[in-house]
Amino acid sequence: MRDRIKQDILNMADSTAPVIEAANDALWEFAELALEENRSSAYLRGILEKNGFRILPGAEGVPTSFIAEYGAGSPVIGLIAEYDALPGMSQEKSPVCRPRQEGAPGHACGHCALGAAVLGAALVLKDCMARQELPGTIRFYGCPAEETVEGKVLMSRDHLFDSCDAALSWHPNDISYVWARKSVALTGMRYTFHGTSAHAGLDPWNGRSALDAVELMNVGANYLREHIQPSCRFHYTITDGGRAPNTVPDRAQVWYAMRGPSRQAVEEIRQRLGKIARGAALMTETDWEETYVSGCYDFMPNMAMAQLLLDKMREVGAPRWTPEDRTFARALFSQIPQRYLDETCSSFGLGEGDLTDGLVNGIYDGYYRGGSLGASTDLGDVSWQIPVGCFSYASTVVGSPGHSWFYTAACGAGLGARGAQAAAKVLALAGYELLTDSQLLRDVKEEHIKALSGARYNCPIQ
Ligand SMILES: [Zn+2]
């Protein structure tokens, strides 16, 4: 019986493949920046509404976030979608680096494919629930602004994940694997210094330079680097350095991003940088203030979810690349920098036989645990509230650098759609299991409670 239903799900996913491809193409074309995803969110919302989903508001004051729900009662299974693009990453649907529109945004993180696959999975699961008359609720989370790590944080602030039992998501990548490792927590802070302006030639002794304070803060911070855990890092950019060299700047600002394996580790760095800012202000006789920019939690893997996803990925197998996809992939792959290819192959233990036309042939066997992911994601915030399962599916050629034109090109040209079609199947199959296997859901939730070991999620935005 279950086998027949699984086969039904796979068949429905095959008939939904054109919808997924069309959604990927539409979102790719819209290429909207964080919190500006008006057309992208309206597109997804429209299809879900037309298919019988109830549309509910997302985070307060964030019109590009929304929830679409189907069914009633428990369990409540979440499907998490993203759809924002990156600034300056415009690229033609061509295997040659050529912006479509200079300086315009582009889907260099593949969130067009991400949103499209989650849409496809929601439609398939809904049909399956209707046919089987299954109890329970599926909830499509329309999450904006992942790139600025705030969409899901804002939705968390408004407690939108509280009544959800477990959630699934995925991310396009060059390798197909299950997320079984942590990502890092992040905090972004701006430090603004206020000094006294003066003519830099006539009477500089009357000036107190806010830019000097920024520079001294950065010097102090660079000395701090030696004395923080190797798993932590921070980076900064000067966002205001004054207007002209002949005037002592009375205002200057630096923006820091701090990353670490836990929120506590990041908070420690924030406090130490605060002391450095205070010291810089003292040295320059300026005033300083700090303002919070953004922050997110580390991703907490759930191994019961990981096992479920790995099983489903093995059932689905590699994306079904078309001959056109392969031609495109060969041309794209020929431009991958050797260093990137070598690094990826060595981290995932890939040999020559594991790739064809620059595309991975299968699913990474086992759990990739290669250290902590250096990047951050606001999916981490969700994973501290409810169990979350996530995986990556190959949607570009191996070695594609993250946030690069390779992703924009691949996702616009069919590779992304093929990854999304495979991912939709895994999401739908896993979603079905969570909806119908109460023991599995209990195991997943028990593991989550154990992993928290009494810690509580404290939303970085209040
Ligand atoms: Zn991304």
CSV table of C-alpha atoms and ligand atoms in Angstrom, one decimal:
chain,number,residue,atom,x,y,z
A,1,MET,CA,0.0,0.0,0.0
A,2,ARG,CA,2.7,2.5,1.0
A,3,ASP,CA,4.7,1.5,-2.0
A,4,ARG,CA,1.8,2.2,-4.3
A,5,ILE,CA,1.3,5.6,-2.6
A,6,LYS,CA,5.0,6.4,-3.0
A,7,GLN,CA,4.8,5.5,-6.7
A,8,ASP,CA,1.8,7.8,-6.9
A,9,ILE,CA,3.8,10.6,-5.4
A,10,LEU,CA,6.6,10.1,-7.8
A,11,ASN,CA,4.2,10.1,-10.8
A,12,MET,CA,2.4,13.2,-9.5
A,13,ALA,CA,5.8,14.9,-9.1
A,14,ASP,CA,6.6,14.0,-12.8
A,15,SER,CA,3.4,15.6,-13.9
A,16,THR,CA,4.2,18.7,-11.8
A,17,ALA,CA,7.7,19.0,-13.4
A,18,PRO,CA,6.5,21.6,-16.0
A,19,VAL,CA,5.0,23.7,-13.1
A,20,ILE,CA,8.3,23.5,-11.2
A,21,GLU,CA,10.3,24.5,-14.3
A,22,ALA,CA,8.0,27.4,-15.1
A,23,ALA,CA,8.2,28.6,-11.5
A,24,ASN,CA,12.0,28.4,-11.5
A,25,ASP,CA,12.1,30.4,-14.8
A,26,ALA,CA,9.7,33.0,-13.5
A,27,LEU,CA,11.6,33.6,-10.2
A,28,TRP,CA,14.9,33.6,-12.2
A,29,GLU,CA,13.5,36.3,-14.4
A,30,PHE,CA,12.1,38.4,-11.5
A,31,ALA,CA,15.4,38.2,-9.6
A,32,GLU,CA,14.3,40.4,-6.8
A,33,LEU,CA,16.4,41.4,-3.8
A,34,ALA,CA,15.8,40.7,-0.2
A,35,LEU,CA,12.5,42.1,1.1
A,36,GLU,CA,11.6,43.3,-2.4
A,37,GLU,CA,10.4,40.0,-3.7
A,38,ASN,CA,6.9,41.3,-4.6
A,39,ARG,CA,6.5,39.6,-7.9
A,40,SER,CA,8.1,36.4,-6.8
A,41,SER,CA,6.0,36.0,-3.6
A,42,ALA,CA,2.8,37.0,-5.5
A,43,TYR,CA,3.6,34.4,-8.2
A,44,LEU,CA,4.0,31.5,-5.7
A,45,ARG,CA,1.1,32.7,-3.6
A,46,GLY,CA,-1.2,32.9,-6.7
A,47,ILE,CA,-0.5,29.3,-7.7
A,48,LEU,CA,-1.0,28.0,-4.2
A,49,GLU,CA,-4.2,29.9,-3.7
A,50,LYS,CA,-5.5,28.6,-7.1
A,51,ASN,CA,-4.8,25.1,-5.9
A,52,GLY,CA,-6.8,25.3,-2.7
A,53,PHE,CA,-4.3,26.5,-0.2
A,54,ARG,CA,-5.4,29.1,2.4
A,55,ILE,CA,-3.2,32.2,2.3
A,56,LEU,CA,-2.2,33.6,5.7
A,57,PRO,CA,-0.1,36.6,6.4
A,58,GLY,CA,3.6,36.2,7.1
A,59,ALA,CA,5.7,38.4,9.4
A,60,GLU,CA,4.2,41.7,10.4
A,61,GLY,CA,5.3,44.5,8.1
A,62,VAL,CA,6.9,42.1,5.7
A,63,PRO,CA,4.5,41.8,2.7
A,64,THR,CA,6.8,39.4,0.8
A,65,SER,CA,6.5,36.8,3.5
A,66,PHE,CA,3.4,34.6,3.7
A,67,ILE,CA,2.1,31.2,4.7
A,68,ALA,CA,-0.1,28.9,2.5
A,69,GLU,CA,-1.8,26.1,4.3
A,70,TYR,CA,-3.7,23.0,3.3
A,71,GLY,CA,-5.6,20.4,5.4
A,72,ALA,CA,-6.6,20.6,9.1
A,73,GLY,CA,-5.3,19.5,12.5
A,74,SER,CA,-2.1,17.7,13.4
A,75,PRO,CA,0.5,16.9,12.5
A,76,VAL,CA,1.6,20.2,10.9
A,77,ILE,CA,4.4,19.7,8.4
A,78,GLY,CA,6.3,22.8,7.1
A,79,LEU,CA,7.8,23.2,3.7
A,80,ILE,CA,10.2,26.1,3.7
A,81,ALA,CA,10.7,28.2,0.5
A,82,GLU,CA,13.1,31.0,-0.3
A,83,TYR,CA,13.1,33.2,-3.4
A,84,ASP,CA,15.4,36.2,-3.1
A,85,ALA,CA,18.2,37.1,-5.5
A,86,LEU,CA,21.7,38.7,-5.0
A,87,PRO,CA,22.8,42.2,-6.0
A,88,GLY,CA,25.0,42.5,-9.1
A,89,MET,CA,24.8,38.9,-10.1
A,90,SER,CA,22.9,39.3,-13.4
A,91,GLN,CA,23.9,36.8,-16.0
A,92,GLU,CA,22.6,35.5,-19.3
A,93,LYS,CA,21.3,32.0,-19.7
A,94,SER,CA,24.7,31.2,-21.3
A,95,PRO,CA,27.8,29.3,-20.3
A,96,VAL,CA,29.9,32.4,-20.8
A,97,CYS,CA,30.2,35.0,-18.1
A,98,ARG,CA,28.1,37.9,-19.5
A,99,PRO,CA,25.7,40.0,-17.4
A,100,ARG,CA,22.3,40.3,-18.8
A,101,GLN,CA,22.0,43.7,-17.3
A,102,GLU,CA,25.1,45.2,-15.8
A,103,GLY,CA,24.8,45.6,-12.0
A,104,ALA,CA,21.3,44.1,-11.9
A,105,PRO,CA,20.4,41.3,-9.4
A,106,GLY,CA,20.6,37.6,-10.3
A,107,HIS,CA,19.9,34.2,-8.7
A,108,ALA,CA,23.5,33.4,-7.9
A,109,CYS,CA,22.4,31.3,-4.9
A,110,GLY,CA,19.7,29.4,-6.9
A,111,HIS,CA,16.8,30.5,-4.7
A,112,CYS,CA,14.6,30.4,-7.8
A,113,ALA,CA,15.0,26.7,-8.0
A,114,LEU,CA,14.6,26.5,-4.2
A,115,GLY,CA,11.2,28.2,-4.2
A,116,ALA,CA,10.1,26.3,-7.3
A,117,ALA,CA,10.8,22.8,-5.8
A,118,VAL,CA,9.1,23.6,-2.6
A,119,LEU,CA,6.1,24.8,-4.5
A,120,GLY,CA,6.0,21.6,-6.5
A,121,ALA,CA,6.3,19.5,-3.4
A,122,ALA,CA,3.5,21.4,-1.7
A,123,LEU,CA,1.2,20.8,-4.7
A,124,VAL,CA,2.0,17.1,-4.9
A,125,LEU,CA,1.5,16.5,-1.2
A,126,LYS,CA,-1.8,18.4,-1.3
A,127,ASP,CA,-3.0,16.1,-4.1
A,128,CYS,CA,-1.8,13.1,-2.2
A,129,MET,CA,-3.6,14.2,1.0
A,130,ALA,CA,-6.8,14.8,-0.9
A,131,ARG,CA,-6.7,11.4,-2.6
A,132,GLN,CA,-5.9,9.5,0.6
A,133,GLU,CA,-8.1,11.7,2.7
A,134,LEU,CA,-5.2,12.1,5.1
A,135,PRO,CA,-5.5,14.1,8.3
A,136,GLY,CA,-3.0,16.8,9.1
A,137,THR,CA,-1.8,20.1,7.7
A,138,ILE,CA,0.9,21.1,5.2
A,139,ARG,CA,2.2,24.6,5.6
A,140,PHE,CA,4.2,26.3,2.8
A,141,TYR,CA,6.4,29.0,4.4
A,142,GLY,CA,7.1,31.8,1.9
A,143,CYS,CA,10.3,33.1,3.4
A,144,PRO,CA,11.9,36.3,2.0
A,145,ALA,CA,15.3,37.8,2.6
A,146,GLU,CA,17.5,34.7,3.2
A,147,GLU,CA,20.5,36.4,1.8
A,148,THR,CA,20.3,39.1,4.4
A,149,VAL,CA,19.5,36.5,7.1
A,150,GLU,CA,16.4,38.1,8.3
A,151,GLY,CA,13.3,36.6,6.6
A,152,LYS,CA,12.9,33.6,8.9
A,153,VAL,CA,14.2,35.6,11.9
A,154,LEU,CA,11.3,38.1,11.4
A,155,MET,CA,8.9,35.2,11.0
A,156,SER,CA,10.3,33.6,14.2
A,157,ARG,CA,9.9,36.9,16.0
A,158,ASP,CA,6.2,36.6,15.2
A,159,HIS,CA,6.1,33.0,16.4
A,160,LEU,CA,5.1,31.6,13.0
A,161,PHE,CA,6.9,28.3,13.5
A,162,ASP,CA,5.5,27.7,17.0
A,163,SER,CA,2.6,25.4,15.9
A,164,CYS,CA,4.6,23.5,13.3
A,165,ASP,CA,5.8,20.0,14.2
A,166,ALA,CA,8.7,19.7,11.8
A,167,ALA,CA,9.9,21.3,8.6
A,168,LEU,CA,11.7,20.4,5.4
A,169,SER,CA,13.8,22.4,3.0
A,170,TRP,CA,16.5,22.1,0.5
A,171,HIS,CA,19.2,24.2,-1.3
A,172,PRO,CA,20.6,24.0,-4.8
A,173,ASN,CA,24.3,23.0,-4.8
A,174,ASP,CA,26.9,21.3,-7.0
A,175,ILE,CA,26.7,18.1,-4.9
A,176,SER,CA,23.6,16.1,-3.8
A,177,TYR,CA,23.9,15.5,-0.1
A,178,VAL,CA,22.0,15.7,3.2
A,179,TRP,CA,22.7,18.5,5.6
A,180,ALA,CA,24.1,16.8,8.7
A,181,ARG,CA,26.5,19.5,9.9
A,182,LYS,CA,26.1,22.8,11.6
A,183,SER,CA,26.2,26.1,9.9
A,184,VAL,CA,27.5,29.1,11.8
A,185,ALA,CA,25.7,31.7,13.9
A,186,LEU,CA,26.0,35.3,12.8
A,187,THR,CA,25.6,38.8,14.2
A,188,GLY,CA,26.0,42.0,12.2
A,189,MET,CA,26.6,45.3,14.0
A,190,ARG,CA,27.3,48.8,12.9
A,191,TYR,CA,29.6,51.0,15.0
A,192,THR,CA,29.1,54.7,14.5
A,193,PHE,CA,31.6,57.3,15.8
A,194,HIS,CA,30.8,61.0,16.3
A,195,GLY,CA,33.6,63.5,16.5
A,196,THR,CA,34.1,67.2,15.8
A,197,SER,CA,34.6,68.6,12.4
A,198,ALA,CA,37.4,71.1,11.6
A,199,HIS,CA,39.3,72.4,8.6
A,200,ALA,CA,42.0,69.7,8.1
A,201,GLY,CA,44.6,72.4,7.0
A,202,LEU,CA,43.7,75.4,9.0
A,203,ASP,CA,42.9,74.1,12.5
A,204,PRO,CA,43.0,70.3,12.7
A,205,TRP,CA,43.8,70.6,16.5
A,206,ASN,CA,40.1,71.6,16.9
A,207,GLY,CA,38.9,68.5,15.2
A,208,ARG,CA,38.3,65.0,16.7
A,209,SER,CA,38.2,62.5,13.8
A,210,ALA,CA,35.5,59.9,13.8
A,211,LEU,CA,37.4,58.2,11.0
A,212,ASP,CA,40.5,57.9,13.2
A,213,ALA,CA,38.2,56.1,15.7
A,214,VAL,CA,37.0,53.7,13.0
A,215,GLU,CA,40.6,53.0,11.9
A,216,LEU,CA,41.7,52.4,15.5
A,217,MET,CA,38.8,50.1,16.1
A,218,ASN,CA,39.8,48.1,13.1
A,219,VAL,CA,43.4,47.9,14.3
A,220,GLY,CA,42.2,46.7,17.7
A,221,ALA,CA,39.9,44.2,16.1
A,222,ASN,CA,42.6,42.8,14.0
A,223,TYR,CA,44.8,42.2,17.1
A,224,LEU,CA,41.8,40.5,18.6
A,225,ARG,CA,41.7,37.9,15.9
A,226,GLU,CA,44.6,35.9,17.4
A,227,HIS,CA,42.7,35.5,20.6
A,228,ILE,CA,39.4,34.1,19.5
A,229,GLN,CA,38.5,30.5,18.8
A,230,PRO,CA,39.7,29.4,15.4
A,231,SER,CA,36.1,28.4,14.6
A,232,CYS,CA,35.0,32.1,14.9
A,233,ARG,CA,35.7,34.8,12.4
A,234,PHE,CA,34.7,38.4,11.7
A,235,HIS,CA,34.9,40.7,8.7
A,236,TYR,CA,34.2,44.4,8.3
A,237,THR,CA,33.6,47.1,5.8
A,238,ILE,CA,33.8,50.9,6.3
A,239,THR,CA,30.3,52.2,5.4
A,240,ASP,CA,31.1,55.9,6.1
A,241,GLY,CA,34.6,57.3,6.1
A,242,GLY,CA,33.8,61.0,5.8
A,243,ARG,CA,33.3,63.1,2.7
A,244,ALA,CA,36.6,64.9,1.9
A,245,PRO,CA,40.1,64.7,3.1
A,246,ASN,CA,40.3,68.5,3.8
A,247,THR,CA,37.6,68.2,6.5
A,248,VAL,CA,38.1,66.3,9.7
A,249,PRO,CA,35.2,63.7,9.6
A,250,ASP,CA,32.7,64.2,12.4
A,251,ARG,CA,30.9,61.0,11.5
A,252,ALA,CA,32.3,57.6,10.5
A,253,GLN,CA,30.9,54.1,10.6
A,254,VAL,CA,32.1,50.5,10.2
A,255,TRP,CA,29.9,47.5,9.8
A,256,TYR,CA,31.1,44.2,11.3
A,257,ALA,CA,29.8,40.6,10.6
A,258,MET,CA,30.7,38.1,13.3
A,259,ARG,CA,30.4,34.4,12.9
A,260,GLY,CA,30.9,31.5,15.2
A,261,PRO,CA,29.7,27.9,15.9
A,262,SER,CA,27.0,29.1,18.4
A,263,ARG,CA,25.1,32.3,19.3
A,264,GLN,CA,27.0,32.4,22.6
A,265,ALA,CA,30.4,32.4,20.8
A,266,VAL,CA,29.2,35.2,18.5
A,267,GLU,CA,27.8,37.2,21.5
A,268,GLU,CA,31.2,36.9,23.2
A,269,ILE,CA,32.9,38.5,20.2
A,270,ARG,CA,30.3,41.2,20.0
A,271,GLN,CA,31.0,42.1,23.6
A,272,ARG,CA,34.8,42.2,23.0
A,273,LEU,CA,34.4,44.3,19.9
A,274,GLY,CA,32.2,46.7,21.9
A,275,LYS,CA,35.2,47.2,24.3
A,276,ILE,CA,37.5,47.9,21.4
A,277,ALA,CA,35.0,50.5,20.0
A,278,ARG,CA,34.9,52.1,23.5
A,279,GLY,CA,38.7,52.2,23.5
A,280,ALA,CA,38.9,53.7,20.1
A,281,ALA,CA,36.4,56.4,21.1
A,282,LEU,CA,38.5,57.1,24.3
A,283,MET,CA,41.7,57.4,22.2
A,284,THR,CA,40.1,59.9,19.8
A,285,GLU,CA,37.8,61.8,22.2
A,286,THR,CA,34.8,60.8,20.1
A,287,ASP,CA,31.4,59.3,21.0
A,288,TRP,CA,30.3,55.9,19.7
A,289,GLU,CA,27.1,53.9,19.4
A,290,GLU,CA,26.4,50.4,18.2
A,291,THR,CA,23.3,49.3,16.2
A,292,TYR,CA,22.2,45.8,15.5
A,293,VAL,CA,21.9,44.9,11.8
A,294,SER,CA,21.0,41.2,11.6
A,295,GLY,CA,21.7,37.9,13.3
A,296,CYS,CA,20.8,34.3,13.0
A,297,TYR,CA,21.4,31.0,14.8
A,298,ASP,CA,23.6,28.1,13.7
A,299,PHE,CA,21.8,25.3,11.9
A,300,MET,CA,21.1,22.3,14.2
A,301,PRO,CA,21.0,19.1,12.3
A,302,ASN,CA,18.4,16.4,13.2
A,303,MET,CA,19.8,13.0,12.3
A,304,ALA,CA,16.4,11.3,12.2
A,305,MET,CA,15.4,13.8,9.6
A,306,ALA,CA,18.8,13.4,7.8
A,307,GLN,CA,18.3,9.6,7.7
A,308,LEU,CA,14.8,10.1,6.2
A,309,LEU,CA,16.1,12.5,3.6
A,310,LEU,CA,19.0,10.3,2.7
A,311,ASP,CA,16.7,7.3,2.1
A,312,LYS,CA,14.5,9.4,-0.1
A,313,MET,CA,17.4,10.9,-2.1
A,314,ARG,CA,18.7,7.4,-2.7
A,315,GLU,CA,15.2,6.4,-4.0
A,316,VAL,CA,15.0,9.4,-6.3
A,317,GLY,CA,18.6,9.4,-7.5
A,318,ALA,CA,20.5,12.0,-9.5
A,319,PRO,CA,18.5,14.7,-11.3
A,320,ARG,CA,17.3,13.7,-14.8
A,321,TRP,CA,19.6,15.8,-16.9
A,322,THR,CA,18.4,16.3,-20.5
A,323,PRO,CA,20.9,16.1,-23.5
A,324,GLU,CA,20.6,20.0,-23.6
A,325,ASP,CA,21.5,20.2,-19.9
A,326,ARG,CA,24.6,18.1,-20.6
A,327,THR,CA,25.7,20.2,-23.5
A,328,PHE,CA,25.3,23.3,-21.3
A,329,ALA,CA,27.0,21.7,-18.4
A,330,ARG,CA,30.1,20.7,-20.5
A,331,ALA,CA,30.6,24.3,-21.6
A,332,LEU,CA,30.1,25.6,-18.1
A,333,PHE,CA,32.3,23.0,-16.5
A,334,SER,CA,35.2,23.8,-18.9
A,335,GLN,CA,35.5,27.2,-17.1
A,336,ILE,CA,35.4,26.0,-13.5
A,337,PRO,CA,38.7,27.2,-11.8
A,338,GLN,CA,40.8,24.1,-11.1
A,339,ARG,CA,41.3,25.1,-7.5
A,340,TYR,CA,37.5,25.1,-6.9
A,341,LEU,CA,37.1,21.7,-8.5
A,342,ASP,CA,40.0,20.2,-6.5
A,343,GLU,CA,38.6,21.5,-3.3
A,344,THR,CA,35.1,20.2,-3.9
A,345,CYS,CA,36.4,16.8,-5.1
A,346,SER,CA,38.7,16.4,-2.1
A,347,SER,CA,36.0,17.5,0.5
A,348,PHE,CA,33.5,15.1,-0.9
A,349,GLY,CA,35.9,12.3,-1.9
A,350,LEU,CA,34.9,12.5,-5.5
A,351,GLY,CA,37.0,10.7,-8.2
A,352,GLU,CA,36.8,11.0,-12.0
A,353,GLY,CA,34.2,8.3,-12.3
A,354,ASP,CA,31.8,10.2,-10.1
A,355,LEU,CA,31.3,13.0,-12.6
A,356,THR,CA,29.8,13.0,-16.1
A,357,ASP,CA,29.9,16.2,-18.2
A,358,GLY,CA,30.9,18.0,-14.9
A,359,LEU,CA,27.7,16.8,-13.2
A,360,VAL,CA,27.7,14.4,-10.2
A,361,ASN,CA,26.3,11.0,-11.1
A,362,GLY,CA,24.8,10.2,-7.7
A,363,ILE,CA,24.0,11.1,-4.1
A,364,TYR,CA,26.8,11.6,-1.6
A,365,ASP,CA,27.0,8.4,0.3
A,366,GLY,CA,26.4,8.9,4.0
A,367,TYR,CA,26.5,12.1,6.0
A,368,TYR,CA,28.8,14.9,4.9
A,369,ARG,CA,30.3,16.1,8.2
A,370,GLY,CA,33.3,18.1,6.7
A,371,GLY,CA,33.6,20.6,9.5
A,372,SER,CA,31.2,23.5,10.1
A,373,LEU,CA,29.7,25.3,7.1
A,374,GLY,CA,31.4,28.7,6.9
A,375,ALA,CA,28.3,30.4,5.8
A,376,SER,CA,25.2,31.3,7.8
A,377,THR,CA,21.5,30.8,7.1
A,378,ASP,CA,18.3,31.9,8.9
A,379,LEU,CA,17.1,28.3,8.5
A,380,GLY,CA,19.3,27.9,11.7
A,381,ASP,CA,16.7,30.0,13.6
A,382,VAL,CA,13.9,27.6,12.6
A,383,SER,CA,16.1,24.6,13.5
A,384,TRP,CA,16.3,25.8,17.1
A,385,GLN,CA,12.5,26.0,17.4
A,386,ILE,CA,11.4,22.8,15.6
A,387,PRO,CA,13.1,19.8,13.9
A,388,VAL,CA,14.3,20.8,10.4
A,389,GLY,CA,15.6,18.5,7.7
A,390,CYS,CA,17.5,20.0,4.8
A,391,PHE,CA,19.5,18.7,1.8
A,392,SER,CA,21.2,19.9,-1.3
A,393,TYR,CA,20.6,18.7,-4.9
A,394,ALA,CA,23.0,19.2,-7.7
A,395,SER,CA,21.7,22.1,-9.8
A,396,THR,CA,25.0,23.2,-11.4
A,397,VAL,CA,28.4,21.7,-12.3
A,398,VAL,CA,30.8,20.5,-9.7
A,399,GLY,CA,33.2,23.2,-8.4
A,400,SER,CA,30.8,26.1,-9.1
A,401,PRO,CA,31.8,28.8,-6.6
A,402,GLY,CA,28.9,29.9,-4.3
A,403,HIS,CA,27.2,33.2,-5.1
A,404,SER,CA,28.8,33.3,-8.6
A,405,TRP,CA,27.6,33.7,-12.2
A,406,PHE,CA,28.0,29.9,-12.6
A,407,TYR,CA,24.9,29.5,-10.4
A,408,THR,CA,22.9,32.2,-12.1
A,409,ALA,CA,23.6,30.7,-15.5
A,410,ALA,CA,23.0,27.1,-14.5
A,411,CYS,CA,19.7,27.9,-12.7
A,412,GLY,CA,18.5,29.9,-15.7
A,413,ALA,CA,19.4,27.2,-18.2
A,414,GLY,CA,17.7,24.0,-17.0
A,415,LEU,CA,20.2,22.6,-14.6
A,416,GLY,CA,18.4,24.4,-11.7
A,417,ALA,CA,15.0,23.2,-12.9
A,418,ARG,CA,16.3,19.6,-13.0
A,419,GLY,CA,17.7,19.9,-9.5
A,420,ALA,CA,14.4,21.4,-8.3
A,421,GLN,CA,12.4,18.5,-9.9
A,422,ALA,CA,14.5,15.9,-8.1
A,423,ALA,CA,14.3,17.9,-4.8
A,424,ALA,CA,10.5,18.2,-5.1
A,425,LYS,CA,10.2,14.4,-5.2
A,426,VAL,CA,12.4,14.1,-2.0
A,427,LEU,CA,10.4,16.8,-0.2
A,428,ALA,CA,7.1,15.2,-1.1
A,429,LEU,CA,8.2,11.7,-0.2
A,430,ALA,CA,9.7,12.8,3.1
A,431,GLY,CA,6.7,15.1,3.8
A,432,TYR,CA,4.4,12.1,3.3
A,433,GLU,CA,6.3,10.0,5.8
A,434,LEU,CA,6.2,12.8,8.4
A,435,LEU,CA,2.5,13.2,7.9
A,436,THR,CA,1.6,9.5,8.1
A,437,ASP,CA,4.3,7.9,10.3
A,438,SER,CA,3.6,9.0,13.8
A,439,GLN,CA,6.6,7.0,15.3
A,440,LEU,CA,9.0,8.7,12.9
A,441,LEU,CA,7.7,12.2,13.9
A,442,ARG,CA,8.0,11.3,17.5
A,443,ASP,CA,11.6,10.2,17.0
A,444,VAL,CA,12.4,13.4,15.1
A,445,LYS,CA,10.8,15.5,17.9
A,446,GLU,CA,12.5,13.6,20.7
A,447,GLU,CA,15.9,14.0,19.1
A,448,HIS,CA,15.2,17.8,18.8
A,449,ILE,CA,14.3,18.1,22.5
A,450,LYS,CA,17.4,16.1,23.4
A,451,ALA,CA,19.7,18.2,21.2
A,452,LEU,CA,18.4,21.5,22.7
A,453,SER,CA,19.2,20.1,26.2
A,454,GLY,CA,17.1,22.7,27.9
A,455,ALA,CA,18.3,25.7,25.8
A,456,ARG,CA,15.6,28.0,24.4
A,457,TYR,CA,15.5,29.9,21.2
A,458,ASN,CA,15.9,33.6,21.8
A,459,CYS,CA,15.0,35.6,18.7
A,460,PRO,CA,17.9,37.9,17.7
A,461,ILE,CA,15.2,40.5,16.7
A,462,GLN,CA,12.8,41.6,19.4
B,1,ZN,ZN,21.2,30.4,-0.6
